[in-house]
Tab-separated table of C-alpha atoms in Angstrom:
chain	number	residue	atom	x	y	z
V	1	MET	CA	-23.086	8.756	18.994
V	2	ALA	CA	-19.560	9.261	17.675
V	3	ASN	CA	-16.420	8.641	19.636
V	4	SER	CA	-14.670	11.947	18.885
V	5	ASN	CA	-11.514	10.215	17.707
V	6	LEU	CA	-12.436	6.683	16.634
V	7	LEU	CA	-10.592	5.341	13.594
V	8	VAL	CA	-11.695	2.098	11.951
V	9	LEU	CA	-8.767	0.438	10.144
V	10	THR	CA	-8.769	-2.482	7.720
V	11	GLY	CA	-5.606	-4.367	6.782
V	12	ALA	CA	-3.882	-3.976	10.153
V	13	THR	CA	-2.305	-7.424	9.783
V	14	GLY	CA	-0.507	-6.362	6.605
V	15	PHE	CA	2.773	-4.617	5.833
V	16	LEU	CA	1.290	-1.131	5.409
V	17	GLY	CA	-1.695	-1.482	7.732
V	18	SER	CA	0.418	-2.563	10.698
V	19	LYS	CA	2.566	0.543	10.333
V	20	VAL	CA	-0.531	2.750	9.943
V	21	LEU	CA	-1.911	1.281	13.177
V	22	VAL	CA	1.210	2.159	15.175
V	23	LEU	CA	1.242	5.738	13.870
V	24	ALA	CA	-2.499	6.127	14.500
V	25	LEU	CA	-2.134	5.102	18.141
V	26	LYS	CA	0.845	7.429	18.563
V	27	ALA	CA	-1.215	10.246	17.033
V	28	GLY	CA	-3.876	9.767	19.702
V	29	TYR	CA	-6.592	7.958	17.769
V	30	ASN	CA	-8.649	5.215	19.329
V	31	VAL	CA	-8.430	2.435	16.748
V	32	ARG	CA	-10.861	-0.360	15.960
V	33	ILE	CA	-9.230	-2.843	13.616
V	34	VAL	CA	-11.221	-5.043	11.243
V	35	VAL	CA	-9.884	-8.602	11.115
V	36	ARG	CA	-11.114	-11.890	9.659
V	37	SER	CA	-10.295	-13.996	12.729
V	38	ALA	CA	-9.386	-13.743	16.406
V	39	SER	CA	-5.959	-15.236	15.654
V	40	LYS	CA	-5.212	-12.351	13.293
V	41	ALA	CA	-6.244	-9.874	15.984
V	42	ASN	CA	-3.896	-11.561	18.458
V	43	LYS	CA	-1.071	-11.296	15.927
V	44	VAL	CA	-1.613	-7.534	15.821
V	45	PHE	CA	-1.907	-7.139	19.593
V	46	ASN	CA	1.318	-9.100	20.147
V	47	ALA	CA	3.459	-7.126	17.695
V	48	PRO	CA	6.425	-5.535	19.531
V	49	SER	CA	5.442	-1.955	18.665
V	50	ILE	CA	1.902	-2.474	19.917
V	51	LYS	CA	3.039	-4.154	23.146
V	52	ALA	CA	5.458	-1.277	23.726
V	53	LEU	CA	2.619	1.238	23.401
V	54	ASN	CA	0.442	-0.911	25.712
V	55	PRO	CA	-2.868	0.582	24.526
V	56	SER	CA	-5.989	0.283	26.667
V	57	ALA	CA	-9.084	-1.590	25.485
V	58	GLU	CA	-10.573	1.759	24.485
V	59	GLN	CA	-7.499	2.780	22.545
V	60	LEU	CA	-7.271	-0.487	20.588
V	61	SER	CA	-10.114	-2.895	19.905
V	62	HIS	CA	-11.121	-5.241	17.123
V	63	VAL	CA	-14.182	-6.440	15.249
V	64	LEU	CA	-14.449	-9.666	13.270
V	65	ILE	CA	-15.682	-9.585	9.672
V	66	GLU	CA	-15.108	-12.910	7.976
V	67	ASN	CA	-16.337	-11.719	4.574
V	68	MET	CA	-16.020	-8.016	3.770
V	69	GLU	CA	-17.884	-8.473	0.468
V	70	VAL	CA	-21.243	-9.184	2.103
V	71	PRO	CA	-23.661	-6.193	1.846
V	72	GLY	CA	-23.671	-4.333	5.151
V	73	ALA	CA	-20.557	-6.156	6.357
V	74	PHE	CA	-19.109	-2.960	7.857
V	75	ASP	CA	-22.318	-1.609	9.434
V	76	GLU	CA	-21.539	-2.692	13.010
V	77	ALA	CA	-17.813	-2.001	12.738
V	78	LEU	CA	-18.391	1.623	11.770
V	79	LYS	CA	-20.893	2.540	14.473
V	80	GLY	CA	-19.603	5.648	16.234
V	81	ALA	CA	-16.553	5.947	13.980
V	82	THR	CA	-15.280	9.361	12.914
V	83	HIS	CA	-12.559	8.209	10.524
V	84	VAL	CA	-11.866	5.202	8.312
V	85	ILE	CA	-8.643	3.970	6.711
V	86	HIS	CA	-9.028	1.099	4.260
V	87	CYS	CA	-5.678	-0.623	3.643
V	88	ALA	CA	-6.924	-4.174	3.042
V	89	SER	CA	-6.598	-5.520	-0.499
V	90	PRO	CA	-5.812	-8.802	-2.277
V	91	ILE	CA	-2.114	-8.746	-3.193
V	92	PRO	CA	-0.733	-10.349	-6.365
V	93	SER	CA	2.099	-12.849	-6.171
V	94	PHE	CA	4.133	-10.658	-8.557
V	95	GLY	CA	4.368	-12.701	-11.703
V	96	GLY	CA	2.089	-15.634	-10.929
V	97	VAL	CA	-0.334	-16.572	-13.698
V	98	ALA	CA	-3.660	-18.097	-12.688
V	99	PRO	CA	-5.409	-20.671	-14.910
V	100	THR	CA	-8.711	-18.907	-15.553
V	101	GLN	CA	-10.108	-15.434	-16.137
V	102	GLU	CA	-12.839	-16.268	-13.626
V	103	TYR	CA	-10.175	-16.483	-10.949
V	104	TYR	CA	-8.994	-12.970	-11.721
V	105	HIS	CA	-12.496	-11.531	-11.469
V	106	GLU	CA	-13.363	-13.430	-8.306
V	107	PHE	CA	-10.074	-12.795	-6.499
V	108	PHE	CA	-9.249	-9.234	-7.607
V	109	ILE	CA	-11.898	-7.329	-9.556
V	110	GLN	CA	-15.161	-8.102	-7.747
V	111	PRO	CA	-13.778	-7.901	-4.174
V	112	ALA	CA	-12.220	-4.500	-4.877
V	113	ARG	CA	-15.538	-3.152	-6.101
V	114	ARG	CA	-17.800	-4.753	-3.502
V	115	VAL	CA	-15.626	-4.061	-0.474
V	116	THR	CA	-14.857	-0.448	-1.396
V	117	ILE	CA	-18.450	0.536	-2.185
V	118	GLY	CA	-19.736	-1.474	0.772
V	119	LEU	CA	-17.372	0.417	3.062
V	120	LEU	CA	-18.601	3.746	1.710
V	121	GLU	CA	-22.250	2.688	2.102
V	122	SER	CA	-21.658	1.661	5.715
V	123	SER	CA	-19.798	4.910	6.395
V	124	ARG	CA	-22.848	6.822	5.194
V	125	LYS	CA	-25.165	4.704	7.351
V	126	ALA	CA	-23.022	5.361	10.427
V	127	GLY	CA	-23.706	9.079	10.110
V	128	THR	CA	-20.642	9.979	12.183
V	129	VAL	CA	-17.802	9.409	9.728
V	130	ARG	CA	-16.039	12.587	8.635
V	131	ARG	CA	-13.325	11.197	6.344
V	132	VAL	CA	-12.452	7.954	4.574
V	133	VAL	CA	-8.878	7.293	3.404
V	134	ILE	CA	-8.355	4.452	0.930
V	135	THR	CA	-5.075	2.861	-0.110
V	136	SER	CA	-5.045	2.772	-3.896
V	137	SER	CA	-1.956	2.353	-6.113
V	138	ILE	CA	-0.157	3.985	-9.007
V	139	VAL	CA	-1.371	1.061	-11.118
V	140	ALA	CA	-4.868	2.546	-10.721
V	141	ASN	CA	-4.155	5.553	-12.914
V	142	VAL	CA	-1.339	4.432	-15.243
V	143	PRO	CA	-2.371	2.252	-18.225
V	144	TYR	CA	-1.047	-1.270	-17.820
V	145	GLN	CA	0.860	-1.218	-21.116
V	146	TYR	CA	3.264	1.264	-19.506
V	147	TYR	CA	4.326	-1.480	-17.096
V	148	LEU	CA	5.083	-3.638	-20.120
V	149	GLY	CA	7.398	-0.991	-21.548
V	150	GLN	CA	4.857	0.084	-24.167
V	151	GLY	CA	4.324	3.638	-22.969
V	152	ASP	CA	5.675	7.068	-23.862
V	153	ASP	CA	7.010	10.059	-21.925
V	154	LYS	CA	3.622	11.099	-20.520
V	155	ILE	CA	3.786	12.490	-16.984
V	156	PHE	CA	1.206	10.999	-14.615
V	157	THR	CA	-0.179	12.943	-11.648
V	158	ALA	CA	-2.668	12.106	-8.904
V	159	GLU	CA	-5.389	13.586	-11.102
V	160	THR	CA	-4.793	11.235	-14.041
V	161	ARG	CA	-7.693	8.807	-14.570
V	162	ILE	CA	-7.980	5.851	-16.926
V	163	PRO	CA	-10.816	3.454	-17.875
V	164	VAL	CA	-10.957	0.047	-16.207
V	165	ASP	CA	-9.068	-2.647	-18.126
V	166	LYS	CA	-11.792	-5.184	-19.018
V	167	GLY	CA	-9.311	-7.981	-19.778
V	168	PRO	CA	-8.665	-10.701	-20.642
V	169	TYR	CA	-5.866	-10.502	-18.096
V	170	GLY	CA	-2.513	-12.060	-18.835
V	171	SER	CA	-1.290	-12.087	-15.231
V	172	GLU	CA	-2.301	-11.495	-11.638
V	173	MET	CA	-0.566	-8.127	-11.776
V	174	GLN	CA	-2.716	-6.966	-14.686
V	175	ALA	CA	-5.874	-8.066	-12.863
V	176	TYR	CA	-4.690	-6.359	-9.667
V	177	ALA	CA	-4.118	-3.139	-11.608
V	178	ALA	CA	-7.633	-3.340	-13.063
V	179	SER	CA	-9.094	-3.885	-9.596
V	180	LYS	CA	-7.346	-0.797	-8.265
V	181	THR	CA	-8.576	1.275	-11.210
V	182	ALA	CA	-12.127	0.053	-10.625
V	183	ALA	CA	-11.991	0.834	-6.890
V	184	LEU	CA	-10.551	4.324	-7.467
V	185	ASN	CA	-12.925	5.327	-10.242
V	186	GLU	CA	-16.047	3.879	-8.645
V	187	SER	CA	-15.366	5.237	-5.157
V	188	GLU	CA	-14.917	8.756	-6.536
V	189	ALA	CA	-18.060	8.395	-8.656
V	190	TRP	CA	-20.011	7.124	-5.630
V	191	VAL	CA	-18.999	10.127	-3.510
V	192	ALA	CA	-19.812	12.570	-6.326
V	193	GLU	CA	-23.242	11.012	-6.833
V	194	ASN	CA	-24.255	10.404	-3.203
V	195	LYS	CA	-22.675	13.465	-1.559
V	196	PRO	CA	-22.300	11.763	1.846
V	197	GLY	CA	-21.478	13.564	5.077
V	198	PHE	CA	-17.826	12.593	4.734
V	199	ASP	CA	-15.128	13.171	2.150
V	200	LEU	CA	-12.681	10.778	0.528
V	201	ILE	CA	-8.919	10.756	0.076
V	202	SER	CA	-7.086	8.139	-1.973
V	203	ILE	CA	-3.363	7.469	-1.479
V	204	LEU	CA	-1.650	6.004	-4.572
V	205	PRO	CA	1.707	4.427	-3.633
V	206	GLY	CA	4.159	2.739	-5.929
V	207	TRP	CA	6.316	-0.094	-4.597
V	208	ILE	CA	6.318	0.121	-0.777
V	209	TRP	CA	9.720	-0.778	0.664
V	210	GLY	CA	11.388	-0.657	4.065
V	211	ALA	CA	11.624	-2.373	7.443
V	212	ASP	CA	8.727	-4.751	8.150
V	213	GLU	CA	8.115	-5.490	11.816
V	214	LEU	CA	6.027	-8.519	10.874
V	215	ALA	CA	9.063	-10.170	9.239
V	216	THR	CA	10.956	-11.925	12.032
V	217	THR	CA	12.700	-14.756	10.153
V	218	PRO	CA	14.721	-14.810	6.909
V	219	GLN	CA	11.907	-16.819	5.317
V	220	ASP	CA	9.400	-14.050	6.082
V	221	PHE	CA	11.263	-11.766	3.693
V	222	GLU	CA	10.778	-14.236	0.876
V	223	SER	CA	7.010	-14.466	1.160
V	224	SER	CA	5.705	-11.308	2.812
V	225	SER	CA	5.041	-7.900	1.311
V	226	THR	CA	6.533	-6.141	-1.690
V	227	ASN	CA	9.924	-6.239	0.060
V	228	SER	CA	10.421	-9.752	-1.292
V	229	VAL	CA	10.841	-8.391	-4.819
V	230	LEU	CA	13.561	-5.875	-3.957
V	231	LEU	CA	15.357	-8.229	-1.599
V	232	ALA	CA	15.400	-11.045	-4.167
V	233	PHE	CA	17.151	-8.685	-6.571
V	234	LEU	CA	19.679	-7.732	-3.892
V	235	ARG	CA	20.337	-11.423	-3.283
V	236	GLY	CA	21.214	-12.042	-6.911
V	237	SER	CA	17.952	-12.971	-8.658
V	238	GLN	CA	18.035	-12.775	-12.458
V	239	SER	CA	15.056	-11.463	-14.404
V	240	GLU	CA	14.610	-10.676	-18.081
V	241	VAL	CA	11.244	-8.987	-17.459
V	242	ALA	CA	11.564	-5.223	-17.124
V	243	SER	CA	9.885	-3.423	-14.221
V	244	HIS	CA	9.486	0.138	-12.989
V	245	VAL	CA	11.055	1.452	-9.756
V	246	GLY	CA	8.569	4.133	-8.590
V	247	SER	CA	8.538	3.589	-4.819
V	248	VAL	CA	7.948	4.981	-1.342
V	249	LEU	CA	9.351	4.232	2.122
V	250	ILE	CA	6.851	2.294	4.264
V	251	ASP	CA	7.133	4.867	7.069
V	252	ASP	CA	6.294	7.731	4.714
V	253	CYS	CA	3.386	5.904	3.125
V	254	ALA	CA	1.858	5.187	6.533
V	255	LYS	CA	2.479	8.769	7.623
V	256	LEU	CA	0.550	10.067	4.602
V	257	HIS	CA	-2.456	7.960	5.588
V	258	ILE	CA	-2.515	9.407	9.105
V	259	LEU	CA	-1.921	13.008	8.028
V	260	ALA	CA	-4.689	12.608	5.443
V	261	LEU	CA	-7.195	12.330	8.311
V	262	ASP	CA	-6.544	15.973	9.241
V	263	PRO	CA	-9.364	18.257	8.015
V	264	LYS	CA	-6.681	20.805	7.091
V	265	ILE	CA	-5.971	18.550	4.104
V	266	PRO	CA	-8.798	19.280	1.624
V	267	GLY	CA	-10.853	16.177	0.938
V	268	ASN	CA	-12.147	14.490	-2.203
V	269	GLN	CA	-8.780	14.257	-3.894
V	270	ALA	CA	-5.940	11.796	-4.425
V	271	PHE	CA	-2.197	11.841	-3.772
V	272	LEU	CA	0.658	9.904	-5.347
V	273	ALA	CA	3.083	8.328	-2.875
V	274	VAL	CA	6.255	8.047	-4.957
V	275	ALA	CA	9.654	9.444	-3.969
V	276	ASP	CA	12.453	10.957	-6.071
V	277	ASP	CA	11.903	13.067	-9.184
V	278	ILE	CA	9.651	12.302	-12.160
V	279	ASN	CA	12.466	10.545	-14.022
V	280	GLY	CA	12.661	7.848	-11.353
V	281	LYS	CA	15.464	5.440	-10.524
V	282	ASP	CA	17.012	2.301	-12.037
V	283	TRP	CA	17.066	-1.086	-10.337
V	284	GLU	CA	20.851	-1.036	-10.737
V	285	ASP	CA	20.975	1.958	-8.389
V	286	ALA	CA	20.196	-0.477	-5.556
V	287	ILE	CA	23.378	-2.389	-6.363
V	288	ASP	CA	25.399	0.806	-5.980
V	289	ILE	CA	23.685	1.458	-2.636
V	290	ILE	CA	24.625	-1.916	-1.157
V	291	LYS	CA	28.182	-1.709	-2.533
V	292	LYS	CA	28.620	1.593	-0.705
V	293	ASN	CA	26.892	0.687	2.559
V	294	TYR	CA	27.193	-3.091	3.035
V	295	PRO	CA	30.556	-4.369	1.727
V	296	GLU	CA	30.871	-6.899	4.578
V	297	ALA	CA	27.437	-8.386	3.866
V	298	ILE	CA	28.411	-8.731	0.204
V	299	GLU	CA	31.693	-10.395	1.170
V	300	LYS	CA	29.800	-12.888	3.355
V	301	GLY	CA	27.354	-13.641	0.531
V	302	LEU	CA	24.329	-12.255	2.395
V	303	LEU	CA	23.879	-9.719	-0.398
V	304	LYS	CA	24.965	-10.047	-4.013
V	305	THR	CA	25.796	-7.580	-6.757
V	306	THR	CA	24.904	-10.004	-9.552
V	307	GLY	CA	21.158	-9.310	-9.614
V	308	LYS	CA	19.635	-8.551	-12.997
V	309	GLN	CA	16.447	-6.528	-13.406
V	310	PRO	CA	15.824	-4.299	-16.457
V	311	THR	CA	14.153	-0.982	-15.652
V	312	ILE	CA	11.076	0.626	-17.180
V	313	ARG	CA	10.817	4.385	-16.709
V	314	ILE	CA	7.320	5.661	-15.890
V	315	ARG	CA	7.164	9.387	-15.170
V	316	LEU	CA	5.250	10.075	-11.942
V	317	ASP	CA	4.871	13.569	-10.489
V	318	ALA	CA	4.233	13.522	-6.712
V	319	LYS	CA	5.128	17.172	-6.146
V	320	LYS	CA	1.574	17.933	-4.991
V	321	THR	CA	1.885	15.321	-2.241
V	322	GLU	CA	5.036	16.812	-0.737
V	323	GLU	CA	3.682	20.355	-0.985
V	324	THR	CA	0.341	19.469	0.599
V	325	PHE	CA	1.646	17.291	3.428
V	326	GLY	CA	4.725	19.398	4.089
V	327	PHE	CA	7.522	16.848	4.081
V	328	LYS	CA	9.989	15.289	1.654
V	329	LEU	CA	9.437	11.625	0.850
V	330	ALA	CA	12.531	9.543	1.584
V	331	GLY	CA	14.256	8.478	-1.623
V	332	PHE	CA	15.297	5.107	-3.019
V	333	ASP	CA	18.559	5.172	-1.058
V	334	GLU	CA	16.747	5.347	2.292
V	335	GLN	CA	14.193	2.744	1.225
V	336	VAL	CA	16.894	0.215	0.346
V	337	LYS	CA	18.834	0.850	3.548
V	338	SER	CA	15.717	0.544	5.707
V	339	LEU	CA	14.956	-2.883	4.264
V	340	VAL	CA	18.529	-4.174	4.198
V	341	ASN	CA	19.299	-2.979	7.745
V	342	GLN	CA	16.371	-4.963	9.099
V	343	TYR	CA	17.105	-8.013	6.950
V	344	LEU	CA	20.700	-8.177	8.184
V	345	GLU	CA	19.549	-7.737	11.790
V	346	VAL	CA	17.171	-10.689	11.414
V	347	ILE	CA	19.894	-12.802	9.810
V	348	LYS	CA	22.249	-11.958	12.670
V	349	ALA	CA	19.605	-12.762	15.286
């Protein structure tokens, strides 16, 4: 029997998942988080936002799944669930190169496929699930050569689909992109073929930036989440490797996941989570933002204007997302300020 409002959430210990959890509880969902260990569950339960909400055992519970790739791994976790949000995913170290192609397949490609399809299979078995929301990425539907500056002026939408990059992979990021493409394409194909009693929505964010409650020391900003990349640039890092800037505020990305559970949003479709217009922003725009808003931090050396990061323009059209969900995604300016405000608060503390 279904709990009329039971959401099963993976990735609650991560940057995005932790924010999704807070919004889900505030929206009135009872949430069952999937974690790999009791210590990770305790980390979630002890987060300031969760302690402030003080949820009951019914409102917030957890289930342990040590290996999500095992067939049937989610069967027990999804019993009685009405909704599922899958945020968990292996994250690349942004530039790290692993020694073997086998590593890429074992760490990125195969887990993405097995976990995603396994989750859908278990959702069907449960018989009570009405909607599954999966965190994808813009790297799932933009050919990887575009991120190497080898693209054209093509405009990408949430409906764009590409074949899975078979490799060999030159970096973790390329393998991560291939894993996201595989998960997106195969999950949509699975739903089309099996016609389960639930529908599927995929959210495709770009860079996710903004305040991270899980970062409580200056060192946390250097090793946790995608924030580390933007903050390194704002602290003077020098890079010759060009990168794109398509991005979304963490709060907005989490909000999209929760709103996507509403049956008023038609299912079996995808949405880009990228702010600003299709022409995007430059990395150097972040320097202008900190010059305008944080002159004292620059004077003290906490932020620097000497960062170097060439920009690649990839044209991403998220107009459908804003029209469907009914709100404007916060732009690059707000994303930078959200992150920097928190970073400076932590430094001060």
